[in-house]
XYZ file of C-alpha atoms in Angstrom:
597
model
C 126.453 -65.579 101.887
C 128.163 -67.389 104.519
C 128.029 -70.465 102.897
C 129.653 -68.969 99.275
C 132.402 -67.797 101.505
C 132.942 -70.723 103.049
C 133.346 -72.391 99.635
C 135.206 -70.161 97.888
C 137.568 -70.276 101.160
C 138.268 -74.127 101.061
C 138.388 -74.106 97.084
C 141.526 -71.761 97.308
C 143.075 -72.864 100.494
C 142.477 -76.584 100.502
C 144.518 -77.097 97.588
C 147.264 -75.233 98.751
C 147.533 -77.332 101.916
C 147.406 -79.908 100.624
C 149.493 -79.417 97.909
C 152.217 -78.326 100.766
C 151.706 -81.485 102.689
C 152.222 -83.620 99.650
C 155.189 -81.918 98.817
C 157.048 -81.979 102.162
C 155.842 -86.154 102.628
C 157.363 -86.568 99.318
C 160.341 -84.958 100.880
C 160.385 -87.766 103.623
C 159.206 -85.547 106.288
C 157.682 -87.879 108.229
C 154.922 -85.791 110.019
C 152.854 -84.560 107.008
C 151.062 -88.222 106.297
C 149.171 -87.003 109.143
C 148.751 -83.906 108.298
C 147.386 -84.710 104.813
C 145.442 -87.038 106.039
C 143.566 -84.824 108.524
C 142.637 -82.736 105.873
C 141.519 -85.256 103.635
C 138.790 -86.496 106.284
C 137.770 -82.642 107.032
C 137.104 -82.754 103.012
C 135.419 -86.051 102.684
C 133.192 -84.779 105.972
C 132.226 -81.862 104.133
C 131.811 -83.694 100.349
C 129.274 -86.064 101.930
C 127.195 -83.412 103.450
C 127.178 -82.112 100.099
C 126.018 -84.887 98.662
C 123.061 -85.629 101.658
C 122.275 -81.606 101.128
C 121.512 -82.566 97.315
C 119.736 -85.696 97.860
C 122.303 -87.610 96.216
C 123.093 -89.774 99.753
C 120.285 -90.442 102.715
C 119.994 -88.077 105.232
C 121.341 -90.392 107.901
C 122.676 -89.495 111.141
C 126.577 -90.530 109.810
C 125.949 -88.958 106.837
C 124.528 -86.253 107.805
C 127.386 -85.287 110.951
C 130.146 -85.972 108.274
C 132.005 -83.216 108.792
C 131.330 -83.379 112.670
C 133.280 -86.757 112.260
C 135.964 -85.567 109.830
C 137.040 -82.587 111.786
C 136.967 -84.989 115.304
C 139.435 -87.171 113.210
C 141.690 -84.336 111.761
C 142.005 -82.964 115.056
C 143.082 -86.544 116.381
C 145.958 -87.164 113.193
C 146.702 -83.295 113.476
C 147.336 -84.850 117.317
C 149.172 -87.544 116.393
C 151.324 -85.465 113.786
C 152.542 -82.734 116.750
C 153.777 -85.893 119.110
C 155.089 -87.485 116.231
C 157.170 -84.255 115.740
C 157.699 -84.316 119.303
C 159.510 -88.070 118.480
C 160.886 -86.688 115.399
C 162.537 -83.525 117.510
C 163.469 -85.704 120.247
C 165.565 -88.117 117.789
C 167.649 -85.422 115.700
C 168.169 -84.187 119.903
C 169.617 -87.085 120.292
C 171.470 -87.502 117.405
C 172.726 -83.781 118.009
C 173.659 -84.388 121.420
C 175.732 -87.527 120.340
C 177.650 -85.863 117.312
C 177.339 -82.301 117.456
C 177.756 -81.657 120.915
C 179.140 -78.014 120.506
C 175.928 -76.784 117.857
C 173.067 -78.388 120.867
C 171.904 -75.445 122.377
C 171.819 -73.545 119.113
C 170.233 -76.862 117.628
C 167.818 -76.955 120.419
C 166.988 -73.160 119.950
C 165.927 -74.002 116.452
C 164.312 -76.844 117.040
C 162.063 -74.693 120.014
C 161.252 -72.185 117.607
C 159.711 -75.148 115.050
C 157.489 -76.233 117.902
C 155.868 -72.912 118.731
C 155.288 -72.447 114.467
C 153.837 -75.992 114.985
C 151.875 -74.343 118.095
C 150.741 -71.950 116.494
C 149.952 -74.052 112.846
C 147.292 -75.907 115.790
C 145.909 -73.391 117.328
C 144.933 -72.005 114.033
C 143.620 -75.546 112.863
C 141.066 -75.335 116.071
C 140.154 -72.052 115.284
C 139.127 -72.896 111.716
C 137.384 -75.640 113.197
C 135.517 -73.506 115.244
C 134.394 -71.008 112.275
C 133.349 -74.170 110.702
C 131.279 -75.422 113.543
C 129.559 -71.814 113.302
C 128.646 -72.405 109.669
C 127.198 -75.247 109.963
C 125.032 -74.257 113.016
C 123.895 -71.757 110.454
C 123.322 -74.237 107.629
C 121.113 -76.413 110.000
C 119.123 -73.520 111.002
C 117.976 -73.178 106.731
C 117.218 -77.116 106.717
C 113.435 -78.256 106.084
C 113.702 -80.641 109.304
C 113.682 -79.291 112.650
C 115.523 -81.312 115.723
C 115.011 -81.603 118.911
C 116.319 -83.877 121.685
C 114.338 -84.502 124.849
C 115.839 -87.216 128.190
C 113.588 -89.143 130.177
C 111.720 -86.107 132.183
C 110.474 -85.049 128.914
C 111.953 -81.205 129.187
C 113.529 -80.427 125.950
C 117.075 -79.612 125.560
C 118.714 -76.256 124.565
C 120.111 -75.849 120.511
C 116.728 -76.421 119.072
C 116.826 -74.749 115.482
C 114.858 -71.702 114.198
C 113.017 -74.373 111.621
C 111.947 -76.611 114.683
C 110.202 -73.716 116.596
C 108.378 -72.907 113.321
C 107.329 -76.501 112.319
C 106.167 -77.053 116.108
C 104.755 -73.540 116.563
C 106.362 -72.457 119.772
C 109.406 -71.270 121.139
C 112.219 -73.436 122.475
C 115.076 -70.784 122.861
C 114.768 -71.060 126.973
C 113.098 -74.799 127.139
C 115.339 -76.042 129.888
C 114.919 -72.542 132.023
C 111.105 -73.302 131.526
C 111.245 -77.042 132.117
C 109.019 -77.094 128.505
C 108.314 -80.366 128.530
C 108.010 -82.254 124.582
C 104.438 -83.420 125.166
C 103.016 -80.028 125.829
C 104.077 -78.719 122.228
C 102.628 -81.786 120.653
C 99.296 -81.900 122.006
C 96.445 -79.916 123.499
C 94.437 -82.566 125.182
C 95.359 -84.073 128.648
C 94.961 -87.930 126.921
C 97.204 -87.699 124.286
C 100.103 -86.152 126.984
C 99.339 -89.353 129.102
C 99.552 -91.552 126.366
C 102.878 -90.042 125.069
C 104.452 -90.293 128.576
C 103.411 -93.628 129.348
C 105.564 -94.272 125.804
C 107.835 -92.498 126.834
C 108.373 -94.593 130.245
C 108.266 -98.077 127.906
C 110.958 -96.693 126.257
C 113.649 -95.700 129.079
C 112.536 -99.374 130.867
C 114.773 -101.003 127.840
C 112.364 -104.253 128.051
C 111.018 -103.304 124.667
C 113.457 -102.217 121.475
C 112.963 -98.942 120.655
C 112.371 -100.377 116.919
C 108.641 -102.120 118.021
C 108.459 -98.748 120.508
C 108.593 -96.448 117.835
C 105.513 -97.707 115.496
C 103.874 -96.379 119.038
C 104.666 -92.615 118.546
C 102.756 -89.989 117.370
C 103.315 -90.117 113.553
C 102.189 -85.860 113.003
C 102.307 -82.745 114.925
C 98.412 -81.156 114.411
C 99.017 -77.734 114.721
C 97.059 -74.289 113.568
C 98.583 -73.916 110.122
C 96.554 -76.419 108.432
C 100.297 -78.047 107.507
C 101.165 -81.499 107.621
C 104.259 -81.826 110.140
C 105.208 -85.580 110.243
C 107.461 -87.009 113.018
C 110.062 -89.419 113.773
C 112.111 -90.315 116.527
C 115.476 -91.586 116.849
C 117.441 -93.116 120.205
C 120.585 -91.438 121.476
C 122.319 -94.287 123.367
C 124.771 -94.059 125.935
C 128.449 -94.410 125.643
C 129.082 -98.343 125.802
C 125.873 -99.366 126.707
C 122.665 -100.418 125.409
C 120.620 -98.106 128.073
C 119.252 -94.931 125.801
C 119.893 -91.626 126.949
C 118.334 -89.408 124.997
C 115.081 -88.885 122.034
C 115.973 -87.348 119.258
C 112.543 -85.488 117.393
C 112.920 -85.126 114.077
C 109.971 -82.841 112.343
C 109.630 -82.702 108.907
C 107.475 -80.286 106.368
C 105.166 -83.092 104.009
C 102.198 -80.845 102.842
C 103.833 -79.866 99.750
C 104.686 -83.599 99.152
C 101.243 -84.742 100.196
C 99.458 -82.074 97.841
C 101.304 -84.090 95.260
C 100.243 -87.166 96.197
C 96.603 -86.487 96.229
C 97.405 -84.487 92.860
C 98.805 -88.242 91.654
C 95.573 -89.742 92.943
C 93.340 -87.691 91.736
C 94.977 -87.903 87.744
C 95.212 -91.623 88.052
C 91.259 -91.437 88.894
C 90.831 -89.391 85.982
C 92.975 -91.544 83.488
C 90.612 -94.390 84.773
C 87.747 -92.299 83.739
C 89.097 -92.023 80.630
C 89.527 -95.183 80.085
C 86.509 -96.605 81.379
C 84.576 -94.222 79.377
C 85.838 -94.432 75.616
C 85.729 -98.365 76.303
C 82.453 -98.313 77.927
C 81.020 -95.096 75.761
C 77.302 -96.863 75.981
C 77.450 -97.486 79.573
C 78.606 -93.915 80.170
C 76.158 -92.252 78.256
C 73.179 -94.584 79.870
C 74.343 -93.566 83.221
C 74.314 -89.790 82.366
C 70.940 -89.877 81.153
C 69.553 -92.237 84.275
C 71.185 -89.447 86.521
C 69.743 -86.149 85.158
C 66.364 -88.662 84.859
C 66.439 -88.616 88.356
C 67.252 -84.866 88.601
C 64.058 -84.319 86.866
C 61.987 -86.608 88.399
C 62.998 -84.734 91.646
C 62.532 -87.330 94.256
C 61.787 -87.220 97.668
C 61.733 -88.960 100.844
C 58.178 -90.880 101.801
C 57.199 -91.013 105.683
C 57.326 -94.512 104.901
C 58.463 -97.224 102.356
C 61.677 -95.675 100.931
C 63.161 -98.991 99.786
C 62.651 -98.416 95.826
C 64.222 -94.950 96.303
C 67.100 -96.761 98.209
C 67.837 -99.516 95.620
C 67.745 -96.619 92.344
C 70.926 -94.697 94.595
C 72.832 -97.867 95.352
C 72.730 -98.863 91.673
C 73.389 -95.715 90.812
C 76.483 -95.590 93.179
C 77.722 -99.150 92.128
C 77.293 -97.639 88.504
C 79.556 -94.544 88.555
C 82.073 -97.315 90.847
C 82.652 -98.503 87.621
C 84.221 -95.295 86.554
C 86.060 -94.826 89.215
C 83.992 -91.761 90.170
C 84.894 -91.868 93.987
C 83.772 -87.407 94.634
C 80.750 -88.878 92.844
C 80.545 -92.374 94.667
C 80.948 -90.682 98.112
C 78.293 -88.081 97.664
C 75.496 -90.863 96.735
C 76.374 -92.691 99.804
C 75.449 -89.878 101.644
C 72.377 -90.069 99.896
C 72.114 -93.271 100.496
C 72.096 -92.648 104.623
C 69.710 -89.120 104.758
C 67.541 -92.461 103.185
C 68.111 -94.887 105.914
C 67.731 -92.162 108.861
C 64.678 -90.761 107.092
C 66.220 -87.371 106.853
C 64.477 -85.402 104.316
C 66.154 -82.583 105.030
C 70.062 -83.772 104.491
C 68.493 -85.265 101.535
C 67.254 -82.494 99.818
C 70.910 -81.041 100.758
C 72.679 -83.808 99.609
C 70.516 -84.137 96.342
C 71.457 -80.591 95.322
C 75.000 -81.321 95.956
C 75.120 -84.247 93.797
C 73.254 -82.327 91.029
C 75.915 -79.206 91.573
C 78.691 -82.116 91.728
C 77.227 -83.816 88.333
C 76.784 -79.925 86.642
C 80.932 -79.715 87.244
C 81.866 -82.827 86.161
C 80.032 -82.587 82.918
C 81.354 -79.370 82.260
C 85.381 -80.436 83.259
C 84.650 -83.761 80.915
C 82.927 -82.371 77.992
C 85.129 -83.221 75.630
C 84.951 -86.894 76.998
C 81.227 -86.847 77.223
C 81.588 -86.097 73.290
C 83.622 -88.419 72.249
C 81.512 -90.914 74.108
C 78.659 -89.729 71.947
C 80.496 -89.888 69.313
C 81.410 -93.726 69.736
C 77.810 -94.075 70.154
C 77.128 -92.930 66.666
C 80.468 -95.036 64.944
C 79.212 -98.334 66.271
C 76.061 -97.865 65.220
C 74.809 -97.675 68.779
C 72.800 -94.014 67.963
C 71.104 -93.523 64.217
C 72.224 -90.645 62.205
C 69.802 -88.313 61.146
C 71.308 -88.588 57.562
C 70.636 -92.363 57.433
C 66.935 -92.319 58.738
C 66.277 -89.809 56.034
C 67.906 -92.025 53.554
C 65.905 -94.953 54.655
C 62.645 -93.139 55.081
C 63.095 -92.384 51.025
C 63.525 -96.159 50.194
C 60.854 -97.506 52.963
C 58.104 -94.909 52.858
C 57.420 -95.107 56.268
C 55.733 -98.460 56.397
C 56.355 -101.827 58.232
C 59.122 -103.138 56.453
C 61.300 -100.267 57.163
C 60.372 -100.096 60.862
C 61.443 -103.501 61.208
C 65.142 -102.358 59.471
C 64.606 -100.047 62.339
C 63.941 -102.281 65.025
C 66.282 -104.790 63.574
C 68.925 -102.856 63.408
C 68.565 -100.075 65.901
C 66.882 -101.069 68.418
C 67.417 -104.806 68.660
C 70.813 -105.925 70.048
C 72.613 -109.028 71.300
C 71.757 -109.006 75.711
C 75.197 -110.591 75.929
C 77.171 -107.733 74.563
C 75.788 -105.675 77.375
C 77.376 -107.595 80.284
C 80.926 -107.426 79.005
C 80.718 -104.104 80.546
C 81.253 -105.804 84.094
C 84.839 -107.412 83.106
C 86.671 -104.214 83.808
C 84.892 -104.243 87.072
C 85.502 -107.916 87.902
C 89.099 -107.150 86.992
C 89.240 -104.115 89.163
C 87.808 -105.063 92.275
C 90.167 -108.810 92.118
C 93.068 -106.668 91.980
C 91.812 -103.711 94.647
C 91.651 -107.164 96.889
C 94.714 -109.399 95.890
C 92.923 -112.032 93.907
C 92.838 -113.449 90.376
C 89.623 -113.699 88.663
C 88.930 -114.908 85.317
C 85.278 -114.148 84.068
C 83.924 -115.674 80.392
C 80.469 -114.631 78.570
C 79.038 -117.332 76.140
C 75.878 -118.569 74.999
C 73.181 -118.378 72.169
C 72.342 -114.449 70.865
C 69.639 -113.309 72.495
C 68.223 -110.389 70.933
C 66.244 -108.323 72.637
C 65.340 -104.376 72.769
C 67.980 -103.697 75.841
C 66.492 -100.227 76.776
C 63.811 -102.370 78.158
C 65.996 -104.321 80.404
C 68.560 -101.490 81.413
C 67.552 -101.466 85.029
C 68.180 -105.017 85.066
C 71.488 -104.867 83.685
C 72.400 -101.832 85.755
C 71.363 -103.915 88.894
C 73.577 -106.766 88.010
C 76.553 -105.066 88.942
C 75.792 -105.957 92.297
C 75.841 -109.501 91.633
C 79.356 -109.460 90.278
C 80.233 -107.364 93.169
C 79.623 -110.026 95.868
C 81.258 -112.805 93.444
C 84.222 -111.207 93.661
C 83.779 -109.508 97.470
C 82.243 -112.758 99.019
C 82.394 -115.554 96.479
C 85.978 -115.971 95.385
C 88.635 -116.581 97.713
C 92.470 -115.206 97.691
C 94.871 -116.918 95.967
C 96.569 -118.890 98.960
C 93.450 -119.411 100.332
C 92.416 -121.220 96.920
C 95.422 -123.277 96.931
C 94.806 -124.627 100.307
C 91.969 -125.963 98.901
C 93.135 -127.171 96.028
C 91.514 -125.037 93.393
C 93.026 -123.537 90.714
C 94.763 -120.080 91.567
C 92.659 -117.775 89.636
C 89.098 -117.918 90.626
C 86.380 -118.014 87.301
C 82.710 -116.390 86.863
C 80.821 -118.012 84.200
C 78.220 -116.069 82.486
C 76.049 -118.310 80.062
C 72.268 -117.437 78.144
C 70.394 -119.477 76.352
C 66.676 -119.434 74.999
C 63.461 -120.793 76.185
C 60.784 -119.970 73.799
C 59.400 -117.025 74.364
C 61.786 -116.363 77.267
C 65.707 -116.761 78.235
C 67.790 -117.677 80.719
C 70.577 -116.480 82.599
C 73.296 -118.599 84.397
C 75.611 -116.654 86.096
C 77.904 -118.725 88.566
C 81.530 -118.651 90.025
C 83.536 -121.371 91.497
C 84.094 -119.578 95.083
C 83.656 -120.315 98.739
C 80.165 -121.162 98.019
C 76.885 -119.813 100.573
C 77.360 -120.875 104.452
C 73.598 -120.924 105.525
C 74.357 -120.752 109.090
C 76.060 -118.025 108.649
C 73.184 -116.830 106.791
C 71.146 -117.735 109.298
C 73.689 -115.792 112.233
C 73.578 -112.683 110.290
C 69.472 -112.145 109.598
C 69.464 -112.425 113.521
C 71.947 -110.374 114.855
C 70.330 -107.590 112.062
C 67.245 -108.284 113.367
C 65.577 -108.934 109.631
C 63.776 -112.376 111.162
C 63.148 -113.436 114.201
C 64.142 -116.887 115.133
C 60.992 -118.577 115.284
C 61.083 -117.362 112.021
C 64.012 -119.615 110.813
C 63.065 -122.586 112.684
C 62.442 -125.322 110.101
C 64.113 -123.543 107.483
C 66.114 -126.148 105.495
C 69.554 -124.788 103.562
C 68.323 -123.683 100.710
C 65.725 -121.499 101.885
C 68.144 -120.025 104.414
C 70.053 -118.879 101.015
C 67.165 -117.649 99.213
C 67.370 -115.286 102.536
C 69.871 -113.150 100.841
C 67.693 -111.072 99.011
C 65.965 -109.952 101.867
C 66.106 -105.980 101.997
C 68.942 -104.814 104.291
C 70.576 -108.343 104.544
C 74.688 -107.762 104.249
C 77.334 -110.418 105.433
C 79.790 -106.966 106.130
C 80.058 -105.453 109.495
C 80.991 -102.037 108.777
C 79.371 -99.750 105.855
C 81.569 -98.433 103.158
C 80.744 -95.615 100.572
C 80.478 -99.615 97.808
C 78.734 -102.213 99.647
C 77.511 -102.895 103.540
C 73.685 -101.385 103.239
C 72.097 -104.508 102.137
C 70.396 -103.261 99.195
C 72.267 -104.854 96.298
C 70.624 -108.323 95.895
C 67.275 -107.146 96.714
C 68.145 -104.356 93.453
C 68.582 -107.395 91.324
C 65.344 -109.452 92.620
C 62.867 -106.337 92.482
C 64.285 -105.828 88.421
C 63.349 -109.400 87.534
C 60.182 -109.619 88.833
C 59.402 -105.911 87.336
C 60.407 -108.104 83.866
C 58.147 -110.694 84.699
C 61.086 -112.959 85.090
C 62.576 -115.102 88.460
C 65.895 -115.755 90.151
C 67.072 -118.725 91.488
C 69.783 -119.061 93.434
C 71.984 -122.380 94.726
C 75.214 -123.074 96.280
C 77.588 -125.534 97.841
C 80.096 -124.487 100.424
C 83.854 -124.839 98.671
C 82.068 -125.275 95.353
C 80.164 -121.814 94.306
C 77.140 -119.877 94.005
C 75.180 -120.068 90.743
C 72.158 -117.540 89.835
C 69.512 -118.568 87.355
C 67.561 -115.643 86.026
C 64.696 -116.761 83.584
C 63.451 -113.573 81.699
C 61.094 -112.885 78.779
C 62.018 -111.684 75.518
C 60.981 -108.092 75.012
C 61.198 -106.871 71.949
């Protein structure tokens, strides 16, 4: 209410004033300039905070004391206006004195009684000025942001706002009469107040700007409300000097904006899905049926070898990665470590919240899941019941018809089933600022691919360490002279009864001692183990179970498991893997499998 009638006030009187003060400097009287200028600042002051209050300007600290300013300056031309008068009095005195001797005192009289109106005009200025300081006092105390200042003691100043005491969850109305001191409403534990005064001592030495100082502070306020109350701080410095005199604590509301951020994270995820999904339909749909699979199956935790039951989650994981499944991702890992620790228990758990997980998502994404079958059935990828009938008529059932079947049906093209992993390739070069390339070529090799899903599944992981270990960053390549964008070559060709696999990138290539560094320090071999080892054996190390190059496990990669994935599928195939490398040069695998048909 106060702030209508504070509007509607200056929309009717403002013009009028000025529209008096125009008049009279257009009449040559020489002390309205300042007068219509004063007012002109006192609007400008209060346009601008307009503007900030909309979001139209930054909520800087000019901007947002604009009318603070403008009224300092209209009181200083208003100033400057009375002495000017003063002058302007004083000269027609004189001039009175000198030609109209006889009319001076009744000249003088007149001239007394303008100064009190002009008295009187200022007094009612600075009272106006006060009602105006009163309404914005009342303004700040309806802004989001709460403010607080705070010296070098740490005891917060008087004039904190009603918003800061609710943001911060206490009250400030007495601080100074209570000494409250600005680390004991930001934290609850004794470290954190250390840390924040020992900050707070850096920052009143003036060795360090407060600029590097400030990526120091406390960036939220944790409080009980389960709201997200982020903080900045701003110097007040003292009047011509660089020494700082005061902290100003500014505390602002986010939740609401960080509700909407993880809202904007969580569609992008799903538009990914979407994506993925109706250009990766068969993919999708194998990975649905391998999960529920392993529903029935219902597996469990062995007091001993668990490594099989490891590798099926990690593919798994790396699978749904594809997706962009992260709720999904995140719950196998889990799985993944009630494995390692041998915890049946938080496996069984963690199972059941995968299934309940997978039970959602299929019922959120049905319509998805559909047209993913349905793709299935357009590109000839699932048989219609329609056409097998048709056939069966024109076949009768005998061996030249099952071979249209198996021909056509069940016999595809192995080559077509690893352009899956471009999307991925692409995906995970971008997640880590490189530029990868990745070509599939070679002689058809047609095969009967349910047979070899697990393998293909597993090979994820091999495209995954090209791209996480293998190819360098751009600069990096450039250093050495290679091209910018990195390449992964992916060539078959046939052998007889068998085929081969080449898959090879042009990255930093294998580093057997570091190979060698990181089997010991996991403990995998011991080192009379290694002694005698020549290079390439030391490679040929990296499909040892548990062997990682990473430090730190992620919810992707770190466990170890994903080359030893890929070696257990070939040899269930009756195939082998090779692998080779040259430092600066690459890593090429060489999978030789048979044709199953």
């Amino acid at each position: 209410f106060n702030v209508k009638v504070f509007i509607l006030n200056g929309l009717i009187e403002c013009p009028c004033l000025l529209a008096v003060g125009i008049y009279r400097w257009r009449k040559n009287y020489r002390p309205s300039k300042y007068f219509v200028t004063a007012f002109l600042c006192v609007l400008i002051g209060i346009f601008t905070i307009g503007l900030v209050t909309m979001g139209i300007l930054p909520d800087t600290f000019f901007f947002h004391n604009a009318a603070l300013i403008g009224n300092a300056i209209e009181l200083i031309l208003l100033s400057m206006g009375l002495a000017d008068r003063f002058n302007l009095i004083q000269e027609e005195a004189n001039i009175l004195q000198k030609n109209y001797a006889t009319q001076l005192e009744e000249e003088v009289k007149l001239k007394t009684k303008e100064l009190n109106l002009e008295k009187e005009t200022l007094r009612g200025v600075l009272k106006q000025t006060s009602e105006q300081k009163k309404s914005r006092d009342q303004l700040l105390g309806n802004l989001t942001q709460g403010y607080l200042t705070f010296g070098k003691n740490g005891v917060i100043d008087e004039g904190a706002t009603n918003i800061t005491e609710e943001l911060l969850e206490t009250g400030l109305k007495n601080s100074i009469m209570d000494e409250l001191k600005v680390w004991d409403v930001l934290f609850k534990e004794e470290s954190h107040k250390l840390n924040f005064k020992k900050w707070l001592d850096k920052i009143y030495e003036n060795k360090i700007s407060f600029k590097d100082l400030k990526e120091l502070a406390p960036q939220n306020f944790d409080g009980s409300k389960g709201k997200f109350i982020k903080l900045d701080f701003m110097p007040i410095y003292q009047k011509d000097s660089k020494m700082i005199e005061k902290v100003i604590m500014i505390s602002s509301d986010k939740t609401q904006e960080l509700k909407l951020k993880q809202k904007i994270e969580e569609d992008k995820q799903q538009a990914y899905f979407i994506k993925s999904c109706l250009e990766n339909p068969v993919e999708f749909v194998d990975i649905m049926d391998d999960t529920f699979s392993i529903f029935d199956t219902g597996p469990k935790l062995s007091g001993e070898d668990n490594s099989e039951l490891f590798r099926v989650f990690h593919t798994l994981k790396a699978r749904y990665g594809q997706f962009g499944l992260k709720k999904i991702t995140y719950v196998i890992d889990k799985i993944e470590t009630s494995i390692y620790e041998k915890d049946s228990g938080a496996f069984k758990l963690e199972l059941e919240n995968l299934k309940s997980i997978i039970e959602k998502f299929v019922k959120e994404n049905r319509l998805i899941i559909e047209a993913a079958n349905k793709f299935l059935v357009d590109e000839g990828s699932a048989v219609q019941v329609s056409e097998v009938i048709e056939k069966a008529k024109d076949f009768e059932l005998n061996d030249k018809y099952l071979n249209f079947l198996r021909e056509n049906y069940l016999l595809s093209d192995l080559k077509n089933k690893f352009e899956r992993y471009r999307p991925i390739v692409d995906q995970l070069a971008e997640k880590q600022g490189k530029s990868v390339e990745m070509h599939i070529k070679g002689e058809e090799v047609r095969v009967n691919s349910n047979q070899y899903s697990n393998f293909i599944n597993a090979s994820i992981h091999l495209f995954r360490n090209m791209v996480d270990h293998g190819i360098e960053a751009e600069d990096e390549r450039i250093e050495k002279t290679k091209s910018q964008k990195g390449s992964i070559h992916v060539e078959f060709s046939k052998n007889g009864n068998s085929f081969v696999i080449i898959i090879k990138d042009d990255g930093a290539g294998i580093d057997p001692e570091k190979i060698k560094k990181t089997i010991l320090e996991k403990g995998l071999k011991n080192l009379s183990d290694l002694e005698g080892k020549n290079n390439q054996e030391l490679i040929d190390m990296i499909f040892l179970p548990g062997f990682s190059t990473k430090d730190e496990v992620t919810e992707y990669s770190g466990r170890g498991v994903g080359m030893d994935a890929v070696k257990e599928e070939v040899f269930r195939l009756g195939g082998k893997i090779e692998v080779s490398s040259e430092m600066d040069e690459g890593t090429q695998f060489k999978i030789e499998l048979p044709i199953l048909t």
